[in-house]
XYZ file of C-alpha atoms in Angstrom:
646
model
C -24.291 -1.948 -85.078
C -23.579 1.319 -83.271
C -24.424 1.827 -79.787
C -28.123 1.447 -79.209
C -30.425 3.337 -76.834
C -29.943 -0.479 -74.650
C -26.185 -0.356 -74.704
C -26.063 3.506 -73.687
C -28.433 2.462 -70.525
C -26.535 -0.208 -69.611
C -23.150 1.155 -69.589
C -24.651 3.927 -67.665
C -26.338 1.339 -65.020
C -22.720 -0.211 -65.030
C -21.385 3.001 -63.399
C -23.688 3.573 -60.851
C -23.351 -0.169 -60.152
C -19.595 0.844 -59.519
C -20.857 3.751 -56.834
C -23.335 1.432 -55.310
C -20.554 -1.198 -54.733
C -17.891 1.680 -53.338
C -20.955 2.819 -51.291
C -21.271 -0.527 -49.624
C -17.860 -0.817 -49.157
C -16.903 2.773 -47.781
C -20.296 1.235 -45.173
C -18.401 -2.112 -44.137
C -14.906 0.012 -43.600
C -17.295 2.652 -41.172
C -18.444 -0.640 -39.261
C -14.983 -2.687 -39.193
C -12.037 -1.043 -40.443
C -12.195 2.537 -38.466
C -14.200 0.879 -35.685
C -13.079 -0.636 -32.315
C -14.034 -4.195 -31.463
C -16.013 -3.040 -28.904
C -17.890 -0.609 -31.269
C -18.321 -3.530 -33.310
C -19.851 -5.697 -30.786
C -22.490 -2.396 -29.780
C -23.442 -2.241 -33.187
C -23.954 -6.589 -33.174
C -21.097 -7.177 -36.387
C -18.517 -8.540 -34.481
C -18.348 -11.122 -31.358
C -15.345 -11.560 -29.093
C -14.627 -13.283 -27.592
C -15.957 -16.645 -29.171
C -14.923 -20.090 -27.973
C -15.389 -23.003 -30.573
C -17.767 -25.576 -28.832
C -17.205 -28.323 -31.608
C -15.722 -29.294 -34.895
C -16.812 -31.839 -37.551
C -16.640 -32.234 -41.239
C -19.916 -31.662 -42.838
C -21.713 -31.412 -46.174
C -19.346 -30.939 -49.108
C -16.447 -32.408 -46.924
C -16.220 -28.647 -45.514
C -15.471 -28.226 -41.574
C -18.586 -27.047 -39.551
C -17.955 -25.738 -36.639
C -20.290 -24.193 -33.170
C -18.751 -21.060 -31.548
C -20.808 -19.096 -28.833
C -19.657 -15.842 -28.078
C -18.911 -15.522 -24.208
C -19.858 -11.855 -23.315
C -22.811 -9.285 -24.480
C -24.784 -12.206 -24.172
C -28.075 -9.888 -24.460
C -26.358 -7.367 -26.996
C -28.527 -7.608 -30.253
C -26.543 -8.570 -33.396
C -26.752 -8.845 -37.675
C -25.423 -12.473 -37.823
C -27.900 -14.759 -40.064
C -28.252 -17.575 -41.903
C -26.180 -17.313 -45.273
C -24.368 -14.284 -44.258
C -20.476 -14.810 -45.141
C -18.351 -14.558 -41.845
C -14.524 -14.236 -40.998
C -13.272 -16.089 -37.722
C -10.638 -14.638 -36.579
C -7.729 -14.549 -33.789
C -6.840 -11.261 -31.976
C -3.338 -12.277 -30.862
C -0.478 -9.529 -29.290
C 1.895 -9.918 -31.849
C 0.677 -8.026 -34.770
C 0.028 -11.546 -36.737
C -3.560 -11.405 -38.693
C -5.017 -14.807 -38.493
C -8.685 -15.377 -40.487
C -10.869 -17.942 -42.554
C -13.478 -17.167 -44.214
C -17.289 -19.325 -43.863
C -20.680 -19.266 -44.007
C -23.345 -19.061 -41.478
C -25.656 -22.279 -41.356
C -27.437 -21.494 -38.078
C -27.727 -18.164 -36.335
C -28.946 -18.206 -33.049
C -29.289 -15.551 -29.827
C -25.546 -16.333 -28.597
C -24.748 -19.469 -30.537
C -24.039 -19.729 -34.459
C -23.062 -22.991 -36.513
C -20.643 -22.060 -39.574
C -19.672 -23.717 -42.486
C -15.892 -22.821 -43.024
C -14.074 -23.242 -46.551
C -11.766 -25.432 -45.516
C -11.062 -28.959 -44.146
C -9.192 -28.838 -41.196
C -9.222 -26.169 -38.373
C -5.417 -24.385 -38.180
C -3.571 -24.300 -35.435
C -3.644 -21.136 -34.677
C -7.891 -21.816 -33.445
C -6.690 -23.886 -30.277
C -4.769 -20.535 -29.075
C -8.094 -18.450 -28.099
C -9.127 -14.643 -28.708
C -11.096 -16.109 -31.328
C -13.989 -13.553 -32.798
C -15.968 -13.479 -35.789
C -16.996 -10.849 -37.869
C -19.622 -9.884 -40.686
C -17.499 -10.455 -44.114
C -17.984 -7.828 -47.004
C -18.776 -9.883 -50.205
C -17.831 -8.758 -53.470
C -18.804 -11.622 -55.592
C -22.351 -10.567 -56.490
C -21.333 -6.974 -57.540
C -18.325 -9.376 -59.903
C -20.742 -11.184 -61.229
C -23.257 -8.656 -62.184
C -20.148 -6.122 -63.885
C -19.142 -9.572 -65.693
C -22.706 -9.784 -67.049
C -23.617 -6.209 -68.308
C -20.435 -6.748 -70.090
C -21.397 -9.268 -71.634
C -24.900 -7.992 -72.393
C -23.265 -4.783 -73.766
C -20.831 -6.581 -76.025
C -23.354 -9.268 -77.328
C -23.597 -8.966 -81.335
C -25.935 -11.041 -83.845
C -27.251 -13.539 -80.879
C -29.908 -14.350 -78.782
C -28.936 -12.147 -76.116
C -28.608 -9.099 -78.011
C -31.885 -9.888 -79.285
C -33.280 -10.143 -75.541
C -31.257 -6.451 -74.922
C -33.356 -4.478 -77.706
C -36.420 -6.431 -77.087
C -36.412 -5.499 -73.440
C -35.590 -2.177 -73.956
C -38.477 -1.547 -76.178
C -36.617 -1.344 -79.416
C -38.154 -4.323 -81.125
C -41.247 -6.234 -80.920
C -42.569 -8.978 -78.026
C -43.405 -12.196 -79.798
C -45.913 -14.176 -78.897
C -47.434 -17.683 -80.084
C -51.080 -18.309 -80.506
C -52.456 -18.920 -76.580
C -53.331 -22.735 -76.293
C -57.211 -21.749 -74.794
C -58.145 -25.306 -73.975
C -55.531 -24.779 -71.124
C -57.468 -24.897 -68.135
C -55.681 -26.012 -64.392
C -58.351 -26.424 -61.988
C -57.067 -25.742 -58.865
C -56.224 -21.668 -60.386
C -59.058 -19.081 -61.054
C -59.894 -17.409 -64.271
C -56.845 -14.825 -63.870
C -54.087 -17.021 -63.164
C -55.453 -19.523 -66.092
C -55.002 -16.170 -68.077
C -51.405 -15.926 -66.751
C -50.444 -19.223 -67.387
C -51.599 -19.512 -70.840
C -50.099 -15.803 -71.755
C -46.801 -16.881 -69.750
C -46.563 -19.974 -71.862
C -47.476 -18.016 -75.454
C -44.459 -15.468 -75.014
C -41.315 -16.096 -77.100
C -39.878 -13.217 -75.272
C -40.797 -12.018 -72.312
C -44.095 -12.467 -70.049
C -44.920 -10.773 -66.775
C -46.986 -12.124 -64.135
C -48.307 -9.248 -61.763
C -49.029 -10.757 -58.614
C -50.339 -8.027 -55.810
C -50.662 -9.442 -52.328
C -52.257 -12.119 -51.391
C -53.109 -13.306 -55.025
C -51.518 -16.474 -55.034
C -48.561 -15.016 -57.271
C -46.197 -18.353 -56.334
C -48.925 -20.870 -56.818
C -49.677 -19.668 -60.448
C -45.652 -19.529 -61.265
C -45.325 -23.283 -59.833
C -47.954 -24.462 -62.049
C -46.513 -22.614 -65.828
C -43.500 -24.248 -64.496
C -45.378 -27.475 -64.351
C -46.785 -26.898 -67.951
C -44.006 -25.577 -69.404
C -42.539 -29.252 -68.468
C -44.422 -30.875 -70.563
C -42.646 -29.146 -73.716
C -39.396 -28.307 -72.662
C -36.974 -30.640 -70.464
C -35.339 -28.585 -68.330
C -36.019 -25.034 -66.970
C -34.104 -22.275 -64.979
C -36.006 -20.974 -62.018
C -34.495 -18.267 -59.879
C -35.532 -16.006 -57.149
C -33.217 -12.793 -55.739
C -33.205 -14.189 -51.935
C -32.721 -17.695 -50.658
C -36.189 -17.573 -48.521
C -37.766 -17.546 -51.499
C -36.157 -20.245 -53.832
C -36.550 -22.358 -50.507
C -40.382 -21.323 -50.848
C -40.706 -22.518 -55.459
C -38.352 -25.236 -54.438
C -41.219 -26.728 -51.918
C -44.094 -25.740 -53.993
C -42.655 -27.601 -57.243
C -41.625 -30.643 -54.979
C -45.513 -30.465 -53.815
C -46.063 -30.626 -57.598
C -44.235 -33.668 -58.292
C -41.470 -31.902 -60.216
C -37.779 -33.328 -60.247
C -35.546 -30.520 -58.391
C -31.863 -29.681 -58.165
C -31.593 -26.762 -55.446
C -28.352 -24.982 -55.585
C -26.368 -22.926 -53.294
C -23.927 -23.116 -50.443
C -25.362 -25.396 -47.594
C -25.414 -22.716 -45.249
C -27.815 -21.139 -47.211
C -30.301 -24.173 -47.999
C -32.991 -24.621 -45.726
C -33.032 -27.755 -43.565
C -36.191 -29.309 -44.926
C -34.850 -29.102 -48.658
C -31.000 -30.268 -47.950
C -32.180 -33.925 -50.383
C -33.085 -31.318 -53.311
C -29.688 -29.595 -53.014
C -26.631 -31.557 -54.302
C -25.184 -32.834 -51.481
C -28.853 -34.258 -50.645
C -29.261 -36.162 -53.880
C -25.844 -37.264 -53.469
C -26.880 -39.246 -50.575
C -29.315 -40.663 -52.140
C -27.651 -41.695 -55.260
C -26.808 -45.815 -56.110
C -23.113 -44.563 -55.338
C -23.154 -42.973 -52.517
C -21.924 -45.858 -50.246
C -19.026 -45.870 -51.583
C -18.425 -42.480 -51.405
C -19.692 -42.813 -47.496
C -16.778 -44.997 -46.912
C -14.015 -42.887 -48.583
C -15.294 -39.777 -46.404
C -15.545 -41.739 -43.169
C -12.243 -43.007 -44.027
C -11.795 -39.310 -44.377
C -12.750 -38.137 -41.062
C -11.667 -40.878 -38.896
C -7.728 -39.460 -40.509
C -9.017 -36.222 -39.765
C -10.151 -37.249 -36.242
C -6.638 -38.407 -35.698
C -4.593 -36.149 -36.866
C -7.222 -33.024 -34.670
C -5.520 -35.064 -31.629
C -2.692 -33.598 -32.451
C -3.059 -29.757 -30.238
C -0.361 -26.975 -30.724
C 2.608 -28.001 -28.916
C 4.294 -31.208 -30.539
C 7.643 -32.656 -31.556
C 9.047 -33.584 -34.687
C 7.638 -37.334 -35.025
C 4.360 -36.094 -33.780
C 4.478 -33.564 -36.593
C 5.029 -35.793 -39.461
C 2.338 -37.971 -37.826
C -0.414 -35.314 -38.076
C 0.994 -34.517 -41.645
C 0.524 -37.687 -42.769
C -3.044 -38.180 -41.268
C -3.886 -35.004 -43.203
C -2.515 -36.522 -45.937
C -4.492 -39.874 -46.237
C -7.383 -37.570 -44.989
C -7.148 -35.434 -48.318
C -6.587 -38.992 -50.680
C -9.912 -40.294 -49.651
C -11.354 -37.353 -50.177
C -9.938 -36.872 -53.696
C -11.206 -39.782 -54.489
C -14.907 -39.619 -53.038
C -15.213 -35.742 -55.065
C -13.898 -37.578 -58.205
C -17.022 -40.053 -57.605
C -19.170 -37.343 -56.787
C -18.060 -35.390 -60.328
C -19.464 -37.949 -62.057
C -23.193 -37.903 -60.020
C -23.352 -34.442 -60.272
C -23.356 -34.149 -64.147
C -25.563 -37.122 -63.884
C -27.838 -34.684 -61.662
C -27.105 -31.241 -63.854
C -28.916 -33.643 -66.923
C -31.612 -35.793 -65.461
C -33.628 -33.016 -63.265
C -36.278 -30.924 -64.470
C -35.586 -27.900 -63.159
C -32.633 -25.843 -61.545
C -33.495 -23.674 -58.724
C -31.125 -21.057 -57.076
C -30.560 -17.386 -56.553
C -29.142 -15.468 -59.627
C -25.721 -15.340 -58.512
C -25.273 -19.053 -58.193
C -26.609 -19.849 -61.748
C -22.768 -19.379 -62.351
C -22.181 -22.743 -60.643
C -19.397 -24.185 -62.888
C -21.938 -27.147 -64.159
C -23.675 -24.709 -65.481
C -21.655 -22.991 -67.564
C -22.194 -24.467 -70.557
C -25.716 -25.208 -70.205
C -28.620 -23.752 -72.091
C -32.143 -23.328 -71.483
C -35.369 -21.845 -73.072
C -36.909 -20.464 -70.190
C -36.208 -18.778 -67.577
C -38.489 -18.226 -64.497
C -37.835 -14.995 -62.200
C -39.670 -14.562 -58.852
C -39.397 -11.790 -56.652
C -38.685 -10.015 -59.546
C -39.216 -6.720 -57.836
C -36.775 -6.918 -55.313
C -33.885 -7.630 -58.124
C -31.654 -5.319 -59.573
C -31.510 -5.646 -63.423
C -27.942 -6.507 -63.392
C -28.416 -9.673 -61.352
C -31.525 -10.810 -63.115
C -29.192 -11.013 -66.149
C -26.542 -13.296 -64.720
C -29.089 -16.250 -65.291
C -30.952 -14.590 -68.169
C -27.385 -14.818 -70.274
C -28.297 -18.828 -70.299
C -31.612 -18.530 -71.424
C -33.900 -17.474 -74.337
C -36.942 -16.279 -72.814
C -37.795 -14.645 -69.297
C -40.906 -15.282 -67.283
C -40.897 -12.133 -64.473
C -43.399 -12.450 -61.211
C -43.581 -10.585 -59.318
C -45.182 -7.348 -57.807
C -43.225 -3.569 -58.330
C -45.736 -2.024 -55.607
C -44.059 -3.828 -53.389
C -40.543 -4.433 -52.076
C -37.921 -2.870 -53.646
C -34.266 -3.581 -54.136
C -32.234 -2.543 -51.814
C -29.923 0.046 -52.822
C -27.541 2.060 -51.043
C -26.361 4.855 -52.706
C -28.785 7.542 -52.980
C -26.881 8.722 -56.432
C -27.309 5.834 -57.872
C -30.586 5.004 -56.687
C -31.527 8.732 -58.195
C -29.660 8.327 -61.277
C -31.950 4.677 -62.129
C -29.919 1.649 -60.346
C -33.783 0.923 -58.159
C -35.089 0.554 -61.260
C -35.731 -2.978 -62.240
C -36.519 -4.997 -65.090
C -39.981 -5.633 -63.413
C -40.112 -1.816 -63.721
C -39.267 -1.531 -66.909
C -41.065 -4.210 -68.260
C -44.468 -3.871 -66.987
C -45.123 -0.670 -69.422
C -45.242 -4.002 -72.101
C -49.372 -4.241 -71.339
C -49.164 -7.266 -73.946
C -47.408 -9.021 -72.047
C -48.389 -8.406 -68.396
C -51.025 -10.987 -66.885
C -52.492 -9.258 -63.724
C -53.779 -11.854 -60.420
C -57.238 -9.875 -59.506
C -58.067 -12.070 -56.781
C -56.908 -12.017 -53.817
C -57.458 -14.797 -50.882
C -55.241 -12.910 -47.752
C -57.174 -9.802 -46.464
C -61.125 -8.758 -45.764
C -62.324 -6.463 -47.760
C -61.507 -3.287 -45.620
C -58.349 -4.165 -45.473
C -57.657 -4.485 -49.109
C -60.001 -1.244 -50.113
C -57.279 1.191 -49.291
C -54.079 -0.538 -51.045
C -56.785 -1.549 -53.713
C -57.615 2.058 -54.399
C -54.158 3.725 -54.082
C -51.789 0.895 -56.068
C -54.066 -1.238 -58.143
C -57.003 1.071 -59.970
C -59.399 -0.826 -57.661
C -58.974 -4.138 -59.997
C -58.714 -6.636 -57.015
C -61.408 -8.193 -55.619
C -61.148 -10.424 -52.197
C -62.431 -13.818 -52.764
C -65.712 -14.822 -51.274
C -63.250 -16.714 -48.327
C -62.050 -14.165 -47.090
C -64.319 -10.961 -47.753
C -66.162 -10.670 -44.561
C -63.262 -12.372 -42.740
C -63.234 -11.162 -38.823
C -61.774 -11.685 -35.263
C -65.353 -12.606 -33.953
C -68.116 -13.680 -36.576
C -71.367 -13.190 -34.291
C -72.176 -9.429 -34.928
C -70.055 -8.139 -32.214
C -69.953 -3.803 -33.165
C -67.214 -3.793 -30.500
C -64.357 -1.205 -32.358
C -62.055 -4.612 -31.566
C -63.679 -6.322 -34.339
C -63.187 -3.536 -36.861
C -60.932 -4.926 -39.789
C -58.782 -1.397 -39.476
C -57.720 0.933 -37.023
C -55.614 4.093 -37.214
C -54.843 5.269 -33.526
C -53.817 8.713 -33.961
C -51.100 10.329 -31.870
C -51.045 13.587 -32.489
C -51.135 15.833 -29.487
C -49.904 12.854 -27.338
C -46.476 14.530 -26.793
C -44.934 11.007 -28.447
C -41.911 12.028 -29.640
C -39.349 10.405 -31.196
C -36.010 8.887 -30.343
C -32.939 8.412 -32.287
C -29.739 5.765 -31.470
C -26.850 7.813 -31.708
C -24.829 5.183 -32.549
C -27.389 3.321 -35.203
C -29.110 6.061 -36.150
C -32.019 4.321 -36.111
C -35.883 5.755 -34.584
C -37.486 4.350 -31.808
C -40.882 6.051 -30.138
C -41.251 4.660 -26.168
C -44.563 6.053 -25.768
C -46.014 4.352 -29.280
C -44.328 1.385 -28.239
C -46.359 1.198 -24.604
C -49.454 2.282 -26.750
C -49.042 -0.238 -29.150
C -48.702 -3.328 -26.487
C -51.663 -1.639 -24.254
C -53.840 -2.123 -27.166
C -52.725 -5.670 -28.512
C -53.572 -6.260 -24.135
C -57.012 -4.808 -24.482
C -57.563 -6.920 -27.650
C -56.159 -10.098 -26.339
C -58.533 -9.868 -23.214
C -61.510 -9.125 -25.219
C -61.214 -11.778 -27.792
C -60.435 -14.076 -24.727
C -63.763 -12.744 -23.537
C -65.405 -14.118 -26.207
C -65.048 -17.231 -25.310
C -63.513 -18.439 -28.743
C -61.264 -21.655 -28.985
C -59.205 -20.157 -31.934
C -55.838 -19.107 -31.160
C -54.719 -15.960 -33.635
C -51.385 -15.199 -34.836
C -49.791 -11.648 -34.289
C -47.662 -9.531 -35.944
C -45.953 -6.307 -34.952
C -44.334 -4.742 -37.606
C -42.157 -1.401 -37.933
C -39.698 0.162 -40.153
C -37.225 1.217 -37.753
C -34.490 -2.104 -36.474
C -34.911 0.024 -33.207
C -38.177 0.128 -32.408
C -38.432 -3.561 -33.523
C -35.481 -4.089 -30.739
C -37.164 -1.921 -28.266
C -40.552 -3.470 -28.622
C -39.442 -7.382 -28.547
C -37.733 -6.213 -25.045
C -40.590 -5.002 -23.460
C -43.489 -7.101 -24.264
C -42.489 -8.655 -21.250
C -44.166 -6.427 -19.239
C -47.290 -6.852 -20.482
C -49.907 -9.577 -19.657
C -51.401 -11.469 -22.339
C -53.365 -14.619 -22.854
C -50.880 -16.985 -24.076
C -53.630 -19.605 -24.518
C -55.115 -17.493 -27.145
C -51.990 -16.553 -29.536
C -51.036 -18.621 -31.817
C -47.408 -16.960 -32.869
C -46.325 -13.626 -32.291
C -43.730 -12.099 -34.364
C -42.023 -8.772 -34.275
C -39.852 -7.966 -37.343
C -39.275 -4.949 -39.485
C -41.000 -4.762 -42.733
C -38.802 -6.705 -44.894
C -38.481 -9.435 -42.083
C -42.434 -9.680 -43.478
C -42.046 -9.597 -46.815
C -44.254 -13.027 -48.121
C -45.854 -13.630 -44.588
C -48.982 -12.751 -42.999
C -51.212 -12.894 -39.539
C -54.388 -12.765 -38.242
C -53.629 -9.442 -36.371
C -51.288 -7.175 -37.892
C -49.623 -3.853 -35.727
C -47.706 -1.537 -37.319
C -45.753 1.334 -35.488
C -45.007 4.048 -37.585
C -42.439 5.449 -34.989
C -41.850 9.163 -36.789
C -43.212 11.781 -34.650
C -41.479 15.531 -34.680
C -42.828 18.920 -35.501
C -40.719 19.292 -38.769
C -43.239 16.672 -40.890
C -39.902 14.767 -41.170
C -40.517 10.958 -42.035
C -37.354 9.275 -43.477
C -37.708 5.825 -44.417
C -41.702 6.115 -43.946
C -42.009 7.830 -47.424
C -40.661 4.386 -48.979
C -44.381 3.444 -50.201
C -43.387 0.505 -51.703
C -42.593 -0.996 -48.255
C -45.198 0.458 -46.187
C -47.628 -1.573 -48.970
C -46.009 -4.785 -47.977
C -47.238 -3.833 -43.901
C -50.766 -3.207 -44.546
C -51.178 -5.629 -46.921
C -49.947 -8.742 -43.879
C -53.262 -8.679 -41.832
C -55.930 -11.406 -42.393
C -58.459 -10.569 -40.151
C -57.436 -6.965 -38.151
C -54.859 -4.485 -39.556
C -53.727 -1.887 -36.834
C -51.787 1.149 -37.670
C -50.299 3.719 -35.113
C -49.009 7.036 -35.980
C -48.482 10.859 -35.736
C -51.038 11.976 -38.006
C -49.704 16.089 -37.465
C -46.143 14.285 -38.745
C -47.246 11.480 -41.894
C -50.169 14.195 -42.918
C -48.086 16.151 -45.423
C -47.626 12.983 -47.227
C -50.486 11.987 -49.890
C -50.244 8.498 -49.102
C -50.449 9.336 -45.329
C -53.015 11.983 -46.015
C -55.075 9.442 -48.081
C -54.269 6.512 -45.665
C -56.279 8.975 -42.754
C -59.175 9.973 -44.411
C -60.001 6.453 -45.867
C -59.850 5.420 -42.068
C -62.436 8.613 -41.051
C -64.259 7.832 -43.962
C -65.465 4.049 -42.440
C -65.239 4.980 -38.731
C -61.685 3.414 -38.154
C -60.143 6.964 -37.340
C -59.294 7.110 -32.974
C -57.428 8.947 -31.085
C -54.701 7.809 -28.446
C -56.651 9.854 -26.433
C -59.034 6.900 -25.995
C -56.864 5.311 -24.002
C -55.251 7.354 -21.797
C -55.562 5.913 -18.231
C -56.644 2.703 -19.608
């Protein structure tokens, strides 16, 4: 066979993988290679100094360690849980000391990190310790290794998959089994189910907000169980394989959650291996081989810098028995794990770690994809390779992938396999209900991304902040405050190049005041939950900073949360702000024309959506221009006018 339309597109989406992954690099050497340490620790990628509060062996007989960084104590930072981090030691003489690890726990000034090793060297007890943000290659590795492997697959399965996909041959699909009927879904996701179940190929589950996309996945997962053993389930971020990994536990289903530690969340450490480890018949013995294990390991840490000879070969040899032990506890633990890798029913990690060396012989008929819109093809085919069939959910109005490269992004590298694949109407199974937002706050998203085919469920249609009749403009489901005119400019961080609008900001908190005192007013018992949302990292920054100043009534919220847009992706509040920053006579919006994300933001808010923006700036846009006149159209149009003085 020659080269196919499939191979041709692939090979292409294999070089602008190549430019994405020089992209990202030429990024990290701008932030750490040409930069200062102190320019670093402005732009929150690097702390120094760090002191190392405490050292133990952990999970998968790695070290974990505490370090809190001792200065910029308020300075903002990018550390989080999962990132991959180098510690490091800044010493005079030209020596480059580093390990690499993984964040567990990221806190304000503290982190906990998982380091791949077992011992802490010597060179740690020295000081000028600091830590950095690591650049990791391995995903862009794995994802070249498997569009090779898709582009040279001949006469099997996953050639089969590559033409199918691509349009070039025929979905296949079984007769539906109609008597399938799970009472706890509505009529749509039934349909989804039974159509996700009937594909040989390929099935999509379209799952707009607030349609209960993960709850119908869960449950074809727990059908498809009852014909097939064993069954892949990935997501592209480790949030949400946490989030199937809970909701199939809630369902009864067996579990093995994979991934680094670091990256697991706390509540699901007994699904991952480690966890079930623990709990298996064997594990006491192991126990005693690894406390064995650290009590050498204890010893020989006694041991500082500045020894003699016998004291040397003393630590050496505490290492040593240290290291026996725990030979001998991973050659136990071998043995559980394949025990694991065969007896669960399903396997649950992010796409990069389904090529966990237990798996790589392992086969499996389905695979189940969530989040599918936020994945780049390649890395949706790193777990597809192992499987015959592909279940995608997911929703490609929302989030998208995150790519850096504008060339590549251009040239088709942000397009996904959810993309592509929902042009396949036979297989697509759209959720129409939704069970989030009131009605006006669906209408407009409704209209503009989903042909007005969702309906809000009877729960949540006439949902509001007060429920007697109140006409007060605070109990509108929308508002779009209006700056125009207001002399709101913009801002812009030299050094992050990020926007940030003071005057929306004070707007935006003088409002959420004036709501908070009114509901409080009304006498209700109810505590809300809050979001503020925006798409600049700098207004988020300068917002969090100065809600201080404002008085609200604590009794009365709930949560509040202030993230940026992707920090909200899967969540949602009773009240939901969004700042829209952009404000400047030149109608220039940057990352506001992303419509994708600004779908996820008005599509959080339960009971009161709240939008604030430069309508003379956004206007030009038809999105903007729509978003506007839908809000004049039902009286939810003001001006910041309104409040000036208040």
């Amino acid at each position: 066979m020659g080269e196919t339309a499939a191979i041709l597109r692939l090979k292409n989406l294999k070089r602008l993988l190549l430019i994405e992954r020089e992209e990202d690099f030429l990024q990290y050497k701008e932030q750490f290679l040409k930069a200062s340490i102190e320019t670093r620790k402005k732009n929150g990628v690097t702390w120094y100094p760090i002191r190392i509060n405490s050292h133990e062996l952990g999970y998968a007989d790695l070290l974990q360690i505490e370090v809190e960084r001792t200065t910029g104590l308020d300075t903002a930072h990018q550390f989080s849980n999962g990132k991959n981090v180098t510690l490091f030691s800044n010493q005079s003489n030209n020596e480059v000391f580093e390990i690499n690890g993984t964040i567990k726990i990221a806190q304000k000034n503290k982190l906990k990190v998982i380091l791949h090793c077992d011992d802490l060297p010597d060179w740690c007890y020295d000081g000028k310790l600091g830590i950095n943000i690591q650049f990791d290659d391995n995903s862009y590795t794995e994802m070249q290794k498997a569009l090779d492997e898709v582009i040279n697959a001949r006469n099997n399965r996953v050639a089969e998959l590559r033409e199918i996909l691509e349009g070039s041959e025929t979905l296949n699909f079984e007769k539906e089994n109609s008597e399938l009927v799970i009472p706890q879904l509505n009529l749509s996701q039934n349909r989804a189910v039974r159509k996700a179940l009937s594909a040989v190929d390929l099935a999509v589950i379209h799952g707009p907000p607030g349609t209960g996309k993960t709850t119908t996945l869960v449950n074809a997962i727990r059908v498809c169980l009852q014909s097939e053993k064993q069954v892949l389930v990935c997501a592209p971020t480790n949030t949400a394989v946490d989030l199937l990994t809970e909701k199939l536990l809630e369902q009864g289903v067996t579990v093995l959650r994979l991934g680094h530690p670091a990256r697991i969340s706390e509540d699901l450490i007994n699904s991952s291996v480690d966890g079930q480890i623990q709990r298996h018949q064997n594990f006491n013995e192991i126990k005693n081989l690894r406390r064995n294990a650290e009590e050498y390991f204890r010893m020989a840490s006694k041991y500082k810098r500045v020894f003699g000879k016998q004291d040397a070969q003393q630590r050496a040899a505490y290492y040593a028995e240290a290291r026996t032990c725990l030979k001998d506890a991973r050659l136990l633990e071998d043995y559980i794990v394949s025990d694991l890798f065969s007896s669960v029913q399903v396997i649950c990690c992010t796409p990069v770690t389904a090529t966990h060396r237990a798996l790589t012989k392992k086969r499996f008929n389905t695979l189940f994809f969530d989040e599918a819109s936020q994945a780049l093809e390649p890395i949706v085919w790193i777990p597809l390779l192992k499987c015959n069939r592909v279940i995608l959910s997911g929703d490609h109005h929302q989030l998208p992938p995150v790519v850096k490269n504008l060339q590549a992004a251009k040239e088709g590298l942000a397009v996904t396999m959810l993309d592509r694949c929902i042009k396949f109407k036979e297989a697509v199974s759209l959720l129409n209900k939704q069970y989030r937002m009131s009605s006006p706050i669906m209408a407009f998203s409704n209209s503009y991304f989903y042909n007005n085919e969702l309906e809000a469920d009877s729960s949540v249609h006439d949902h509001a902040l007060a429920n007697e009749g109140t006409d007060e403009f605070y109990n509108k489901a929308v508002e779009f405050v209006d700056t125009a005119g207001c002399s709101f400019e913009e801002e812009q961080n030299p050094e992050t190049l990020s926007s940030f609008n003071v005057n929306e900001g004070n707007l935006l908190l003088k409002h959420l005041q004036n709501l908070l005192t009114w509901y409080h007013e009304l006498d209700y018992t109810q505590p809300v939950s809050i979001g503020i949302i925006s798409p600049y990292k700098e207004q988020v920054g300068w917002l969090k900073e100065n809600l201080e100043h404002y008085e609200f009534s604590k009794e009365k919220i709930a949560e509040l949360r202030i993230r940026t847009i992707d920090g909200f992706q899967g969540e949602e509040c009773d009240i939901v702000y969004i700042s829209l920053v952009r404000s400047n006579n030149d109608q220039q919006i940057g990352f506001l024309n992303d419509l994708r994300r600004m779908n996820v933001a008005i599509t959080r808010a339960r009971k009161k959506l709240v939008v604030i923006g430069d309508s003379a700036t956004i206007g030009s846009n038809p999105f903007y221009k729509s978003f506007i006149e839908y809000c004049e159209t039902n009286g939810f149009y003001r001006s910041a006018w309104e409040f000036a003085g208040s």
